[in-house]
């Protein structure tokens, strides 16, 4: 299957710097969104370093992924791909944490990471933080990642209701980030893909303004126009944060 992706990042209407970074690599089949955090532009440093470290490691080890393009893929091949993507995120974590230890002004910086690898008939995701990956199939959107936020944890544990979550002052409290420590727990998953599937990777500056039901309609515009439309939607509805969208389609 042919992969075609387009990404776009925007400052938004309220921020003075863009701390989001992204990667859109059709040849490698790797797509990443990172939303940085930290003072003195440290968030920008964290997100850029994370994306570069992650992509460099996957590129170096891409031979591990060739088995996913076989007709009959052994379970161990899928497990190796999962371990590679997880290890790449861990390498990014160690790199960002190490940089922060050297420069006092950047201590405490971190970033979300949402990574999607498309190879053969498989999709592999790795997730830390509250950026998201959606799949659009048969005009329905499915969120493939889980937010690592205080609110998401409270909802999962039944501590608060959906209505209380909507009013909570803790919407931006993240429970996991790449670089805030030298290790992070990474969520990974593997799933089968098919021609016609579409994917949206985005920072919370977009999905905070977006309903799942709107995603498939916008995705039908094609990657380039859809990415632009998603950014416009976020800006029209407030643009309080940096906005990043990657749209990928499989043919």
Coordinates of N, CA and C in Angstrom, one line a residue, residues 76-180:
X76 N 6.6 -12.7 16.3 CA 7.8 -12.2 16.8 C 8.3 -11.0 16.0
X77 N 8.0 -11.0 14.7 CA 8.3 -9.8 13.9 C 7.6 -8.6 14.4
X78 N 6.3 -8.7 14.7 CA 5.5 -7.6 15.1 C 6.0 -7.2 16.5
X79 N 6.4 -8.1 17.4 CA 6.9 -7.7 18.7 C 8.2 -7.0 18.6
X80 N 9.0 -7.3 17.6 CA 10.3 -6.6 17.4 C 10.0 -5.1 17.0
X81 N 9.0 -5.0 16.1 CA 8.6 -3.6 15.7 C 8.1 -2.8 16.8
X82 N 7.3 -3.4 17.7 CA 6.8 -2.7 18.9 C 8.0 -2.3 19.8
X83 N 8.9 -3.2 20.0 CA 10.1 -2.9 20.9 C 10.9 -1.8 20.3
X84 N 11.1 -1.8 19.0 CA 11.9 -0.8 18.3 C 11.3 0.6 18.6
X85 N 10.0 0.7 18.3 CA 9.3 2.0 18.5 C 9.4 2.5 20.0
X86 N 9.2 1.5 20.9 CA 9.2 1.8 22.3 C 10.7 2.3 22.7
X87 N 11.7 1.6 22.2 CA 13.1 1.9 22.5 C 13.4 3.3 21.9
X88 N 12.9 3.6 20.8 CA 13.1 4.9 20.1 C 12.6 6.0 21.0
X89 N 11.4 5.8 21.6 CA 10.8 6.8 22.5 C 11.6 6.9 23.8
X90 N 12.1 5.8 24.3 CA 13.0 5.8 25.5 C 14.3 6.5 25.2
X91 N 14.8 6.3 24.0 CA 16.1 7.0 23.6 C 15.8 8.5 23.6
X92 N 14.7 8.9 23.1 CA 14.3 10.4 23.1 C 14.2 10.9 24.5
X93 N 13.6 10.1 25.3 CA 13.4 10.5 26.7 C 14.8 10.7 27.4
X94 N 15.7 9.8 27.2 CA 17.0 9.9 27.8 C 17.8 11.2 27.2
X95 N 17.6 11.4 25.9 CA 18.3 12.5 25.3 C 17.8 13.9 25.8
X96 N 16.4 14.0 25.9 CA 15.8 15.3 26.4 C 16.2 15.5 27.8
X97 N 16.1 14.5 28.6 CA 16.4 14.6 30.1 C 17.9 15.0 30.2
X98 N 18.8 14.4 29.4 CA 20.2 14.7 29.5 C 20.5 16.1 29.2
X99 N 19.9 16.6 28.1 CA 20.1 18.0 27.7 C 19.6 19.0 28.9
X100 N 18.5 18.6 29.5 CA 18.0 19.5 30.6 C 18.9 19.5 31.8
X101 N 19.7 18.4 32.0 CA 20.6 18.4 33.1 C 21.8 19.2 32.9
X102 N 22.1 19.4 31.7 CA 23.3 20.3 31.3 C 23.0 21.7 31.4
X103 N 21.8 22.1 31.0 CA 21.4 23.5 31.0 C 20.4 23.8 32.1
X104 N 20.7 24.6 33.1 CA 19.7 24.8 34.2 C 18.4 25.5 33.7
X105 N 18.5 26.3 32.7 CA 17.3 27.0 32.2 C 16.3 26.0 31.6
X106 N 16.8 24.8 31.2 CA 16.0 23.9 30.5 C 15.5 22.7 31.4
X107 N 15.9 22.7 32.7 CA 15.5 21.6 33.6 C 14.0 21.6 33.7
X108 N 13.5 20.4 33.7 CA 12.1 20.2 33.8 C 11.3 20.2 32.5
X109 N 12.1 20.5 31.4 CA 11.4 20.5 30.1 C 11.0 19.1 29.7
X110 N 10.0 19.0 28.9 CA 9.5 17.7 28.4 C 8.6 17.8 27.2
X111 N 8.1 16.8 26.7 CA 7.3 16.8 25.5 C 6.4 15.6 25.4
X112 N 5.2 15.7 24.8 CA 4.4 14.6 24.4 C 5.1 13.9 23.2
X113 N 4.8 12.7 23.0 CA 5.1 12.0 21.7 C 4.0 11.1 21.3
X114 N 3.5 11.3 20.1 CA 2.6 10.3 19.5 C 3.2 9.9 18.2
X115 N 3.6 8.6 18.0 CA 4.3 8.2 16.9 C 3.5 7.0 16.2
X116 N 3.4 7.1 14.9 CA 2.7 6.1 14.1 C 3.7 5.6 13.0
X117 N 3.8 4.2 13.0 CA 4.7 3.6 12.0 C 3.8 2.7 11.1
X118 N 3.8 2.9 9.8 CA 3.0 2.2 8.9 C 3.9 1.4 8.0
X119 N 3.8 0.0 8.0 CA 4.6 -0.9 7.2 C 3.9 -2.1 6.8
X120 N 3.8 -2.4 5.5 CA 3.1 -3.5 5.1 C 1.6 -3.4 5.5
X121 N 1.0 -4.4 6.1 CA -0.4 -4.4 6.5 C -0.5 -4.0 8.0
X122 N 0.5 -3.4 8.6 CA 0.5 -3.2 10.0 C 0.7 -1.7 10.3
X123 N 0.0 -1.3 11.4 CA 0.3 0.0 12.0 C 0.8 -0.2 13.4
X124 N 1.8 0.5 13.8 CA 2.3 0.5 15.1 C 2.3 1.9 15.7
X125 N 1.8 2.0 17.0 CA 1.8 3.3 17.6 C 2.6 3.3 18.9
X126 N 3.1 4.4 19.3 CA 3.8 4.6 20.6 C 3.3 5.9 21.1
X127 N 2.9 5.9 22.4 CA 2.2 7.1 22.9 C 2.8 7.5 24.3
X128 N 3.0 8.8 24.5 CA 3.3 9.4 25.8 C 2.7 10.8 25.8
X129 N 1.9 11.1 26.8 CA 1.3 12.4 26.9 C -0.1 12.5 26.3
X130 N -0.5 13.7 25.9 CA -1.9 13.9 25.5 C -2.1 14.4 24.0
X131 N -1.1 14.2 23.2 CA -1.3 14.3 21.8 C -2.0 13.1 21.4
X132 N -2.6 13.0 20.2 CA -3.4 11.9 19.9 C -3.2 11.3 18.4
X133 N -3.6 10.1 18.2 CA -3.6 9.5 16.9 C -5.0 8.9 16.7
X134 N -5.6 9.3 15.6 CA -7.0 8.7 15.2 C -6.8 7.9 13.9
X135 N -7.7 6.9 13.8 CA -7.8 6.2 12.5 C -9.2 6.5 12.0
X136 N -9.3 6.8 10.7 CA -10.6 7.0 10.0 C -10.8 5.9 9.1
X137 N -11.9 5.1 9.3 CA -12.2 4.0 8.5 C -13.8 3.9 8.3
X138 N -14.2 3.7 7.1 CA -15.6 3.6 6.8 C -16.4 4.8 7.4
X139 N -15.8 6.0 7.2 CA -16.4 7.3 7.7 C -16.7 7.3 9.2
X140 N -15.9 6.6 9.9 CA -15.9 6.7 11.4 C -14.5 6.9 11.9
X141 N -14.4 7.6 13.0 CA -13.1 7.9 13.6 C -12.9 7.1 14.9
X142 N -11.7 6.6 15.0 CA -11.4 5.8 16.2 C -10.1 6.3 16.8
X143 N -10.2 6.7 18.1 CA -9.0 7.2 18.8 C -8.1 6.0 19.2
X144 N -6.9 5.9 18.6 CA -6.0 4.8 18.8 C -5.1 4.9 20.1
X145 N -5.0 6.1 20.6 CA -4.2 6.4 21.8 C -5.0 6.8 23.0
X146 N -4.4 6.6 24.2 CA -5.0 7.1 25.4 C -4.2 8.3 26.0
X147 N -5.0 9.3 26.4 CA -4.4 10.5 27.0 C -3.8 10.1 28.3
X148 N -2.5 10.6 28.5 CA -1.9 10.4 29.8 C -2.0 11.8 30.6
X149 N -3.3 12.0 31.1 CA -3.6 13.2 31.8 C -4.3 12.9 33.1
X150 N -4.3 13.8 34.0 CA -5.0 13.6 35.3 C -6.4 13.3 35.1
X151 N -7.1 14.1 34.2 CA -8.5 14.0 34.0 C -8.8 12.6 33.4
X152 N -8.0 12.1 32.4 CA -8.2 10.8 31.8 C -8.1 9.7 32.9
X153 N -7.2 9.8 33.8 CA -7.0 8.9 34.9 C -8.2 8.9 35.8
X154 N -8.7 10.1 36.2 CA -9.8 10.2 37.1 C -11.1 9.7 36.4
X155 N -11.2 9.9 35.1 CA -12.4 9.3 34.4 C -12.3 7.8 34.4
X156 N -11.1 7.3 34.2 CA -11.0 5.8 34.1 C -11.2 5.1 35.4
X157 N -10.8 5.8 36.5 CA -11.0 5.3 37.8 C -12.4 5.6 38.4
X158 N -13.2 6.3 37.7 CA -14.6 6.7 38.1 C -14.6 7.7 39.2
X159 N -13.5 8.5 39.3 CA -13.4 9.5 40.4 C -14.3 10.7 40.0
X160 N -14.4 11.0 38.7 CA -15.2 12.2 38.2 C -16.0 11.7 37.1
X161 N -17.1 12.5 36.8 CA -17.9 12.2 35.6 C -17.5 13.0 34.4
X162 N -18.1 12.7 33.3 CA -17.7 13.4 32.0 C -18.1 14.9 32.2
X163 N -19.2 15.2 32.9 CA -19.6 16.6 33.1 C -18.6 17.3 34.0
X164 N -18.1 16.6 35.0 CA -17.1 17.2 35.9 C -15.8 17.4 35.2
X165 N -15.5 16.5 34.3 CA -14.2 16.6 33.6 C -14.2 17.8 32.7
X166 N -15.4 18.1 32.1 CA -15.5 19.3 31.2 C -15.3 20.6 31.9
X167 N -15.6 20.6 33.2 CA -15.4 21.8 34.0 C -14.1 21.9 34.8
X168 N -13.4 20.8 34.7 CA -12.2 20.7 35.6 C -11.1 21.7 35.3
X169 N -10.5 22.3 36.3 CA -9.4 23.3 36.1 C -8.0 22.5 35.8
X170 N -8.1 21.2 35.8 CA -6.8 20.4 35.6 C -6.7 19.8 34.2
X171 N -7.3 20.4 33.2 CA -7.3 19.8 31.9 C -5.9 19.6 31.3
X172 N -5.0 20.5 31.7 CA -3.7 20.4 31.0 C -2.6 19.7 31.9
X173 N -3.1 19.0 32.9 CA -2.1 18.3 33.8 C -1.8 16.9 33.2
X174 N -0.5 16.8 32.7 CA -0.1 15.6 32.1 C 0.6 14.7 33.1
X175 N 0.3 13.4 33.0 CA 0.9 12.4 34.0 C 2.1 11.7 33.4
X176 N 2.4 11.8 32.1 CA 3.6 11.2 31.5 C 4.1 12.2 30.5
X177 N 5.4 12.3 30.4 CA 6.1 13.2 29.4 C 7.4 12.6 29.1
X178 N 7.9 12.8 27.9 CA 9.2 12.4 27.4 C 10.2 13.5 27.9
X179 N 11.1 13.1 28.7 CA 12.2 14.0 29.1 C 12.1 14.6 30.5
X180 N 11.0 14.5 31.1 CA 10.9 15.1 32.5 C 11.7 14.2 33.5

